[in-house]
mmCIF file of C-alpha atoms in Angstrom:
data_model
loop_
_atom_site.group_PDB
_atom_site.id
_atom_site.type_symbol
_atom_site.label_atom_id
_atom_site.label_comp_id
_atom_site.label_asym_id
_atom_site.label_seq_id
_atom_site.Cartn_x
_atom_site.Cartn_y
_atom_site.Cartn_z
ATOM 1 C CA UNK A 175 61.552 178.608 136.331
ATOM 2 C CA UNK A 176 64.169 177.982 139.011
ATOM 3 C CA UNK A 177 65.650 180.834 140.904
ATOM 4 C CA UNK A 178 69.602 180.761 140.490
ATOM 5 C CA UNK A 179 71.683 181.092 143.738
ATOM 6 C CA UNK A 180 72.642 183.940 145.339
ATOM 7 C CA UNK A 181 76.038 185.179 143.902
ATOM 8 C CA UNK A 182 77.764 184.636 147.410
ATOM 9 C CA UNK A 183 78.633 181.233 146.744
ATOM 10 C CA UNK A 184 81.494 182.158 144.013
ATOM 11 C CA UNK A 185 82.923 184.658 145.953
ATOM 12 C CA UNK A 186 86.852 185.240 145.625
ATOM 13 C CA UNK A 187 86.770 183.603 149.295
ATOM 14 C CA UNK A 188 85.814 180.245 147.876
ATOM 15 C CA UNK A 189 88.578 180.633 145.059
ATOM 16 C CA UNK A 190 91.165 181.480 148.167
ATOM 17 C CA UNK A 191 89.855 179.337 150.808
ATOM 18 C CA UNK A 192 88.040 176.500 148.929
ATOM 19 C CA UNK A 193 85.784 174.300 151.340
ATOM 20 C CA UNK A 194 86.488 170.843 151.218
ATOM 21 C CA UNK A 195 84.162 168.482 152.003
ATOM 22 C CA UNK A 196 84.123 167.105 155.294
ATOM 23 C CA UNK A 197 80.633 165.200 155.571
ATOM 24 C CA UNK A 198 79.374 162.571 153.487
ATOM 25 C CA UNK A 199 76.025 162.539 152.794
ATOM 26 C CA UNK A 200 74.301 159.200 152.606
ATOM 27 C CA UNK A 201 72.080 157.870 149.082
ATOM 28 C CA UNK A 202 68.943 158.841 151.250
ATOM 29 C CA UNK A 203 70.017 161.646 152.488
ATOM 30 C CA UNK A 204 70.912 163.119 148.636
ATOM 31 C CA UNK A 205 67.577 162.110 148.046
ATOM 32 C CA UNK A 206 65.795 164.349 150.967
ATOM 33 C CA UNK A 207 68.255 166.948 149.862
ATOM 34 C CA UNK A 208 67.002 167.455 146.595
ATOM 35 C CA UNK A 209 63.328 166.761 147.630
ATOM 36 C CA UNK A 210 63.663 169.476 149.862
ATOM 37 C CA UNK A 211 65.263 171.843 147.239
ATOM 38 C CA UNK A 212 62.723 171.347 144.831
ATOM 39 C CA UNK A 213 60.105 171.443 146.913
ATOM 40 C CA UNK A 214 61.490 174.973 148.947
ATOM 41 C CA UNK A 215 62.000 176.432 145.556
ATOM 42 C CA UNK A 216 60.003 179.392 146.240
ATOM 43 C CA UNK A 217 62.252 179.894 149.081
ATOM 44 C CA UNK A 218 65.167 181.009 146.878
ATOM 45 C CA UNK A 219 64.378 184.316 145.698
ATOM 46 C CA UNK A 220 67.369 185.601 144.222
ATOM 47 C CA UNK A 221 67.391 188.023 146.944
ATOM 48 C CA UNK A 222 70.530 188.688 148.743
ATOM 49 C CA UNK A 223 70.731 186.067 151.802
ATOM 50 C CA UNK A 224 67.288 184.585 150.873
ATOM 51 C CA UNK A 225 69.288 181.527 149.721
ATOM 52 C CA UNK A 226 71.697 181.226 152.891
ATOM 53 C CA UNK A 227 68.854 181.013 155.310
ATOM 54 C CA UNK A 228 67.236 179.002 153.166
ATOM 55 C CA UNK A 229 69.907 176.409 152.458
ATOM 56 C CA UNK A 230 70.109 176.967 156.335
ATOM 57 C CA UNK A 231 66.581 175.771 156.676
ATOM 58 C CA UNK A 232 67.163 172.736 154.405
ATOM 59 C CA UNK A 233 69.987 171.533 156.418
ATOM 60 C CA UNK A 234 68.206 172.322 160.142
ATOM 61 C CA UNK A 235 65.450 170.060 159.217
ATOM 62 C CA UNK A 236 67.861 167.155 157.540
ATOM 63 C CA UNK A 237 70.217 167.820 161.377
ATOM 64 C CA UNK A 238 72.698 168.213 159.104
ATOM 65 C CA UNK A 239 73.191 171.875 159.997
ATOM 66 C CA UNK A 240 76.636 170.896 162.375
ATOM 67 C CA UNK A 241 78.095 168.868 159.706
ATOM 68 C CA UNK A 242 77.515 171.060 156.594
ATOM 69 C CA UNK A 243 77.429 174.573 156.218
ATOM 70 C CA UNK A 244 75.162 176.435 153.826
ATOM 71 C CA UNK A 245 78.312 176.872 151.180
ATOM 72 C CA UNK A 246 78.883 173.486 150.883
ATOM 73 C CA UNK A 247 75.263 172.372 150.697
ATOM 74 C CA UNK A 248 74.746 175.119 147.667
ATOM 75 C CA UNK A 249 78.076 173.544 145.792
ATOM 76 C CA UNK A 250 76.918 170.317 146.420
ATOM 77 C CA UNK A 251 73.217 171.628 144.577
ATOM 78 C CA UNK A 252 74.872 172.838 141.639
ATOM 79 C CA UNK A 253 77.046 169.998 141.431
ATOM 80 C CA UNK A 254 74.425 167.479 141.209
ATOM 81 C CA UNK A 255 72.375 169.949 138.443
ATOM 82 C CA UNK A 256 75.558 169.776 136.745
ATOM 83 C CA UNK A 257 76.270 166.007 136.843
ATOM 84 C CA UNK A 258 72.552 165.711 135.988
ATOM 85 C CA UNK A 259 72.865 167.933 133.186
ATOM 86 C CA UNK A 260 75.633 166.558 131.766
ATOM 87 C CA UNK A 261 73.566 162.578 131.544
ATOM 88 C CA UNK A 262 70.598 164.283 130.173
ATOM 89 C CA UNK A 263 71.699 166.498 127.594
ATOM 90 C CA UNK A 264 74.868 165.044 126.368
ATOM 91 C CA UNK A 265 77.018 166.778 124.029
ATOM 92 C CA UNK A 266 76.870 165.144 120.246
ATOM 93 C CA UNK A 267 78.356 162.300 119.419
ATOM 94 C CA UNK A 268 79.078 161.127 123.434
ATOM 95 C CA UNK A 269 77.358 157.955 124.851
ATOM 96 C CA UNK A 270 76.531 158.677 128.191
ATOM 97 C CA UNK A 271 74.681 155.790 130.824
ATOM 98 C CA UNK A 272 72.581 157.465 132.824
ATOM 99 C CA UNK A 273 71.506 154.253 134.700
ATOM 100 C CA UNK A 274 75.267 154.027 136.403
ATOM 101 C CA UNK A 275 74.234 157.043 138.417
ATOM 102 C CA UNK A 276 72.458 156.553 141.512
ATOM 103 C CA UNK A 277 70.502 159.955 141.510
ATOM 104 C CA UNK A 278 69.795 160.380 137.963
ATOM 105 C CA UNK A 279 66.300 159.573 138.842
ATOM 106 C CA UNK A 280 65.388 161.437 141.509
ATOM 107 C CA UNK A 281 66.961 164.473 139.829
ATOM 108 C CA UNK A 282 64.967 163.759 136.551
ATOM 109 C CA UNK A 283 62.008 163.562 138.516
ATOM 110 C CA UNK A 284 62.869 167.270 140.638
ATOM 111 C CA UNK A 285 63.593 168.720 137.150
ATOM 112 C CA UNK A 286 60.330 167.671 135.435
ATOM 113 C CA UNK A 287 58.045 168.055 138.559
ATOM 114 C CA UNK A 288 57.576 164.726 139.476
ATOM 115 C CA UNK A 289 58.480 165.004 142.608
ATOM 116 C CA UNK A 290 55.753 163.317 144.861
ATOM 117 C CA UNK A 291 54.164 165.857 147.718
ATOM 118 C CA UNK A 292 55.142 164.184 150.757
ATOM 119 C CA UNK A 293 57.861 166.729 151.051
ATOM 120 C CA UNK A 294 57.483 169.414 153.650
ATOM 121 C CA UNK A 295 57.373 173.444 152.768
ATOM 122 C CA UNK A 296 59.908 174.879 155.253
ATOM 123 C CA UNK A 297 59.830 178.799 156.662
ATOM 124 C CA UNK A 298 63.341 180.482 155.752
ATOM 125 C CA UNK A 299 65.222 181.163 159.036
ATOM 126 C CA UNK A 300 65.088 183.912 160.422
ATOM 127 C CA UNK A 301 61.257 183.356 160.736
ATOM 128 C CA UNK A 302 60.432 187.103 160.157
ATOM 129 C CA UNK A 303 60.829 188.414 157.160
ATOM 130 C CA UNK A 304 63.379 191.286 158.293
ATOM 131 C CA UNK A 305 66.455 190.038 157.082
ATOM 132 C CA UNK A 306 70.343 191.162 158.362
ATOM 133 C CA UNK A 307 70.909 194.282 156.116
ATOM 134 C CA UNK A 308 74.001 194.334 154.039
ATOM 135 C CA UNK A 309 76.871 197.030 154.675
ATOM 136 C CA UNK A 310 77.920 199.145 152.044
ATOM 137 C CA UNK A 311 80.855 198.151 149.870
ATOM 138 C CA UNK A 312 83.850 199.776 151.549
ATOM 139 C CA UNK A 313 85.744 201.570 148.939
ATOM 140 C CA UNK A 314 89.951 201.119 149.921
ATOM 141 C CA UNK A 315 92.314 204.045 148.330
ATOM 142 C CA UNK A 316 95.449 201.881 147.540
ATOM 143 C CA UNK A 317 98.754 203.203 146.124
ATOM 144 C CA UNK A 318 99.972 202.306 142.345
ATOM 145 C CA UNK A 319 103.034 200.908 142.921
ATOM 146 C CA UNK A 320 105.198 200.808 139.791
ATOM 147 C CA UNK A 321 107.600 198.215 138.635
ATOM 148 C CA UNK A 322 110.456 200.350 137.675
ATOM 149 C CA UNK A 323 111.840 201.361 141.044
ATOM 150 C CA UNK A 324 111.075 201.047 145.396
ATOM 151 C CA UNK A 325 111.455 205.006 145.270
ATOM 152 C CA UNK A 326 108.239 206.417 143.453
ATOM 153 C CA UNK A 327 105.835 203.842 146.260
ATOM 154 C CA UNK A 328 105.906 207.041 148.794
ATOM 155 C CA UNK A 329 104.657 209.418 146.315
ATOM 156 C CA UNK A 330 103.078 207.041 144.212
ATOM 157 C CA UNK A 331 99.026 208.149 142.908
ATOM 158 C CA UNK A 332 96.125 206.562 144.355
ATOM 159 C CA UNK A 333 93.094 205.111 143.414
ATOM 160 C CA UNK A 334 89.690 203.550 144.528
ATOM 161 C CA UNK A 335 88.694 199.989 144.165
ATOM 162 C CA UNK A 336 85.576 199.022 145.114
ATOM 163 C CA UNK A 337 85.806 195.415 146.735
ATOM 164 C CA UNK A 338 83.402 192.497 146.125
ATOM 165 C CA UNK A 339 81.681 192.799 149.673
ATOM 166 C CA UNK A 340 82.546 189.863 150.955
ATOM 167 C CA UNK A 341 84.361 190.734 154.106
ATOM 168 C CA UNK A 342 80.989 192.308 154.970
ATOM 169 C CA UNK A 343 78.897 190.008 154.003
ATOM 170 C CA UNK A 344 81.474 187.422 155.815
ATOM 171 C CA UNK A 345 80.591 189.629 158.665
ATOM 172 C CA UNK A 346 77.222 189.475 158.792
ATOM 173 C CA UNK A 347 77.093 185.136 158.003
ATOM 174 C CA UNK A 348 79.582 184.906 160.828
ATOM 175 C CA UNK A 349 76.794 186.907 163.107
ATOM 176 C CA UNK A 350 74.029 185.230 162.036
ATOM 177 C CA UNK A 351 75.921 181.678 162.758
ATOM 178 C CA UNK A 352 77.082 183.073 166.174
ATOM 179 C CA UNK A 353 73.135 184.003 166.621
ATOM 180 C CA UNK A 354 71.780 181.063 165.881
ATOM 181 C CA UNK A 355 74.721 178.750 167.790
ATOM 182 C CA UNK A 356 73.893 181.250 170.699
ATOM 183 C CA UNK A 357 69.855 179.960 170.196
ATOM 184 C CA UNK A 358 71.273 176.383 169.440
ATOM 185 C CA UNK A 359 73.687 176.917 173.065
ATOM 186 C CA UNK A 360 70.912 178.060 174.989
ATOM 187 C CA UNK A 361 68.709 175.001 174.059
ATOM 188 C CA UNK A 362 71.248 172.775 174.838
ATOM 189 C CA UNK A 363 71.309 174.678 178.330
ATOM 190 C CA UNK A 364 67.544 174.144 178.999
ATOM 191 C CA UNK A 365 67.579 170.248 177.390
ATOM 192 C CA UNK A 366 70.620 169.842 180.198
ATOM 193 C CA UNK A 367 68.450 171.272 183.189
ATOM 194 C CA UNK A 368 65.681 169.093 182.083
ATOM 195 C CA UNK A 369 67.414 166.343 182.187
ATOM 196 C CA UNK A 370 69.294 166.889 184.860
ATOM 197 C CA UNK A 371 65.868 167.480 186.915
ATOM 198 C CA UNK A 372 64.709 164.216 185.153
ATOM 199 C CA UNK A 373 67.609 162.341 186.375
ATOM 200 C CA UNK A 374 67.070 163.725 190.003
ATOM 201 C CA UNK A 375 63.443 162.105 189.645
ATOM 202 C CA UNK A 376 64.521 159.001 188.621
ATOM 203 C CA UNK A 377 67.343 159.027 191.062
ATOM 204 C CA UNK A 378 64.519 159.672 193.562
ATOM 205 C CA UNK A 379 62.617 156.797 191.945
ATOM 206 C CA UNK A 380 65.654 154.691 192.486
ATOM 207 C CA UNK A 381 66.441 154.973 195.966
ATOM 208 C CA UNK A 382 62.635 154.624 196.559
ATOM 209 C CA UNK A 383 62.862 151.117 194.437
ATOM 210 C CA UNK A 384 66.467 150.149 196.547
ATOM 211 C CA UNK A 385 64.187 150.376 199.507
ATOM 212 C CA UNK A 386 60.982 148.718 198.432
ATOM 213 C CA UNK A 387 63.642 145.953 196.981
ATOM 214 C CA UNK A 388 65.545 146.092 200.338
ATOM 215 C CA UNK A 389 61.948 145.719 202.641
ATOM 216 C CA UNK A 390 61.346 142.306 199.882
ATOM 217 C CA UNK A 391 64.429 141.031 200.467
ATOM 218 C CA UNK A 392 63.852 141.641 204.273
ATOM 219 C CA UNK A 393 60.621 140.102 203.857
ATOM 220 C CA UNK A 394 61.889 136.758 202.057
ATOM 221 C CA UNK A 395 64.490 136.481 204.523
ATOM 222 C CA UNK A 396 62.104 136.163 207.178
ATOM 223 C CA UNK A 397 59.782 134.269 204.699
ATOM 224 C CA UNK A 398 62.573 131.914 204.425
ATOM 225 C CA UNK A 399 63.413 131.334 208.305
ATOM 226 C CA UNK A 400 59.556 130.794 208.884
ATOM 227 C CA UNK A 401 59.736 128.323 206.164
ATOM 228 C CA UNK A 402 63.145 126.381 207.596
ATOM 229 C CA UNK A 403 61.231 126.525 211.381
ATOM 230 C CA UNK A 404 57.877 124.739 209.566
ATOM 231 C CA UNK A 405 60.408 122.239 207.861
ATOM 232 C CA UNK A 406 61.993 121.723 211.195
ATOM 233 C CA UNK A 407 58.390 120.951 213.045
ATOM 234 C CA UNK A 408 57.354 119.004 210.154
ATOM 235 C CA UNK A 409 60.355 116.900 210.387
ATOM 236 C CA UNK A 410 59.590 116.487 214.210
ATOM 237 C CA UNK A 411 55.685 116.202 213.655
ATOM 238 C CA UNK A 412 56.691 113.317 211.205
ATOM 239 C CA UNK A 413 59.178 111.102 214.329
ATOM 240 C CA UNK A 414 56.422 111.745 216.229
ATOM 241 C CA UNK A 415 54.651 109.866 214.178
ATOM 242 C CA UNK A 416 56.876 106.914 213.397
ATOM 243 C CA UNK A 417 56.994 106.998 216.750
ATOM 244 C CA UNK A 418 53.059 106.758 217.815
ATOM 245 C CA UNK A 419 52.959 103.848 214.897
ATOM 246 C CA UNK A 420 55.555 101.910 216.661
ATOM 247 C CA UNK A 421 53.662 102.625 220.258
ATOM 248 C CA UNK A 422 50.344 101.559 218.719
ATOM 249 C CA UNK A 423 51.966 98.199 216.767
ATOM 250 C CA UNK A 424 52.883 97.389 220.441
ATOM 251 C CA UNK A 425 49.864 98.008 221.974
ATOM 252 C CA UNK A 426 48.154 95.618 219.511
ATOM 253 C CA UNK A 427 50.537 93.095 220.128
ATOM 254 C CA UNK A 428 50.333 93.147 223.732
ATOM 255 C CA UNK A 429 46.258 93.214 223.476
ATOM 256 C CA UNK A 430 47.102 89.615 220.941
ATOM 257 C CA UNK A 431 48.804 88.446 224.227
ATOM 258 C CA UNK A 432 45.761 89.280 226.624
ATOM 259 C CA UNK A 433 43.268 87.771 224.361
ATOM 260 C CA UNK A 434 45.357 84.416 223.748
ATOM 261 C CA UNK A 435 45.740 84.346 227.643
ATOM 262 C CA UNK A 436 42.490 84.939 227.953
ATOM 263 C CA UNK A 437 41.218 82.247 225.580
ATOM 264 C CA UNK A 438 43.498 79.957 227.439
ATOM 265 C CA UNK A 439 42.377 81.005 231.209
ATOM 266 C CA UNK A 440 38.589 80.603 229.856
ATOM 267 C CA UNK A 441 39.590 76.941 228.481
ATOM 268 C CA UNK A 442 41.325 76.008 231.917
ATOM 269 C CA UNK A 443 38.021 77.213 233.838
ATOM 270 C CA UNK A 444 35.506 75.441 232.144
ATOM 271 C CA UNK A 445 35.760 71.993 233.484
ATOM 272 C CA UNK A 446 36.014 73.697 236.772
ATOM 273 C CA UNK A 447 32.952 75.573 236.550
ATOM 274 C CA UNK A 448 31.344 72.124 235.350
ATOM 275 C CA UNK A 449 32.006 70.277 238.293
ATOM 276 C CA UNK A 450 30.603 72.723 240.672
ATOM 277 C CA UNK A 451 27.808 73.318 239.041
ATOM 278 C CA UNK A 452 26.931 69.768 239.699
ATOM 279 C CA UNK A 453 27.620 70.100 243.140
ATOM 280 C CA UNK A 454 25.205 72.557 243.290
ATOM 281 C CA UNK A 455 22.790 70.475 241.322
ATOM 282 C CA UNK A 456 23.173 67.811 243.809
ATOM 283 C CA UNK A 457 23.168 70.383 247.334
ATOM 284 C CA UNK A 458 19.695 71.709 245.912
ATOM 285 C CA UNK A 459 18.219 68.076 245.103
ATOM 286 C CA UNK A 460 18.746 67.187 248.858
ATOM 287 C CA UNK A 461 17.565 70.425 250.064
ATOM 288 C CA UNK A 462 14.422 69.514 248.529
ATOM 289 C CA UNK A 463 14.096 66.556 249.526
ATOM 290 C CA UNK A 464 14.910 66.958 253.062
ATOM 291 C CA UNK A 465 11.669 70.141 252.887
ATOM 292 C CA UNK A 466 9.504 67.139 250.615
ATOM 293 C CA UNK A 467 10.131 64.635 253.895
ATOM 294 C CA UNK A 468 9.516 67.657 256.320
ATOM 295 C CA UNK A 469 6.466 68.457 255.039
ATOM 296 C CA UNK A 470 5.030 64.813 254.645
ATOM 297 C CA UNK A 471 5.539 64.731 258.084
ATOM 298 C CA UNK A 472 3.942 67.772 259.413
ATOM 299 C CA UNK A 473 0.625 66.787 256.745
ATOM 300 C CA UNK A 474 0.703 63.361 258.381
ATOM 301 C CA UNK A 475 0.594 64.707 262.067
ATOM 302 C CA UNK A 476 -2.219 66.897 261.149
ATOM 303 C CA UNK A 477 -4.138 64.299 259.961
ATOM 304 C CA UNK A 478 -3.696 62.037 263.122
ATOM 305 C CA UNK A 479 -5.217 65.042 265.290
ATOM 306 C CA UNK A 480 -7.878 65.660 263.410
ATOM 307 C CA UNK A 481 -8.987 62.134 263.650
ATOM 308 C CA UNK A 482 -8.478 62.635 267.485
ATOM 309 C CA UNK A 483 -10.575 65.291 267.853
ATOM 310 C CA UNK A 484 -13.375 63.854 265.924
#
């Protein structure tokens, strides 16, 4: 059977100073809120301030705990059970459509326990079980003051009223909040120095990149005039070469002119070299002949002395 709410949330405080809503809460988020509220169940005892720490809980795990406090989450609870009540179990003779309700499902399901059990079992804040003891109900002596007349106030008799509690119990929410935005405050302090030594590291990181990038640009600067000084000697190494092609076209023309005048000194010289050589021819034939007569002679002479001798 579910546990009712603890009695703090109809307080004369909410009939003087009613809350008004100041957050929204989104289809899914309705949803996780009453998956949460069924599935905590256990967590609302009936014990005094079981069910502010654990609406608490509830709305720390949803991050809804700076837009809602734990008043307005248990209205909004109650609200929904209502509405939900009031589909289901209509009173006679009143056609109701449940289907035009957007959570008539889910809250069927939470009231018949068919809830699915992906829904996490939270702890009750605080996490111990030693729970901010309640003051005693201050008792107040205040005068009767009669209609008839001003003069009977001053010696007017008194009695005791016992009040409600709820300046007490005010007291002790309001130091429980100012605990836990002190735990919430010093959280925030140690998140800031963490990032703030992050951001010193990746500052670090940064200047070390600036300088790495400023050492590549560097780099392709000089990359660059290397490159423009190999264009420039390429550019050079290619006149160079139009130039050798236009000394080598002349050299083969001038070696054209050498062999035509060369073909034309050889034909000049032939008939030249003809003639002498018959001159020659002729010088040796009477050389020859002139050593033929000689030696006719000498054979002749020899013969006339031998037959001398003999």
């Amino acid at each position: 059977m579910e546990n009712e709410d603890h009695d703090y949330t109809s307080t004369t405080y909410n009939k003087v100073c009613p809350v008004e809503y100041t957050y929204k809460m989104s289809v899914k988020e309705i949803e996780d809120f009453v998956k949460l509220r069924v599935k905590n169940n256990n967590l609302f005892s009936g014990k005094r301030n079981t069910s502010m720490w654990a609406w608490r809980a509830i709305l720390k795990h949803m991050r809804l705990h700076y837009q809602m406090t734990h008043i307005q989450a248990s209205k909004k609870w109650e609200n929904l059970k209502k509405r939900y009540k009031g589909l289901k179990n209509p009173p006679a003779g009143v056609k109701v459509y449940p289907e035009g309700w957007p959570f008539f499902n889910v809250m069927d399901d939470a009231m018949e326990g068919r809830l699915d059990g992906d829904t996490p079992l939270l702890e009750a804040l605080p996490r111990s079980a030693n729970f901010p003891s309640i003051s005693k109900r201050k008792r107040r002596k205040i005068p009767m003051v009669p209609s008839s007349s001003m003069a009977s106030i001053a010696g007017g008799p008194e009695i005791e009223v016992t009040l409600n509690g709820d300046e007490d119990e005010e007291a002790t929410e309001d130091g429980s909040i100012m605990q836990e935005m002190e735990h919430e405050r010093d959280l925030m302090k140690s998140e800031k120095r963490v990032m703030e030594r992050e951001q010193q590291v990746l500052q670090r990181e940064r200047a070390v990149l600036d300088r790495e990038i400023a050492a590549l640009d560097r780099e392709r600067a000089s990359l660059e005039r290397e490159r423009a000084i190999i264009e420039r000697e390429k550019a050079l190494l290619e006149r160079e070469k139009v130039m050798l092609d236009r000394d080598r076209e002349a050299v083969r023309q001038d070696r054209l002119a050498l062999e035509r005048e060369k073909a034309r000194l050889e034909r000049r010289s032939a008939p030249r070299e003809r003639t002498e050589d018959v001159q020659k021819t002729a010088a040796s034939g009477k050389t020859q002949m002139s050593q033929t007569g000689r030696s006719s002679s000498s054979t002749c002479l020899k013969n006339l002395l031998k037959t001398f001798d003999s």
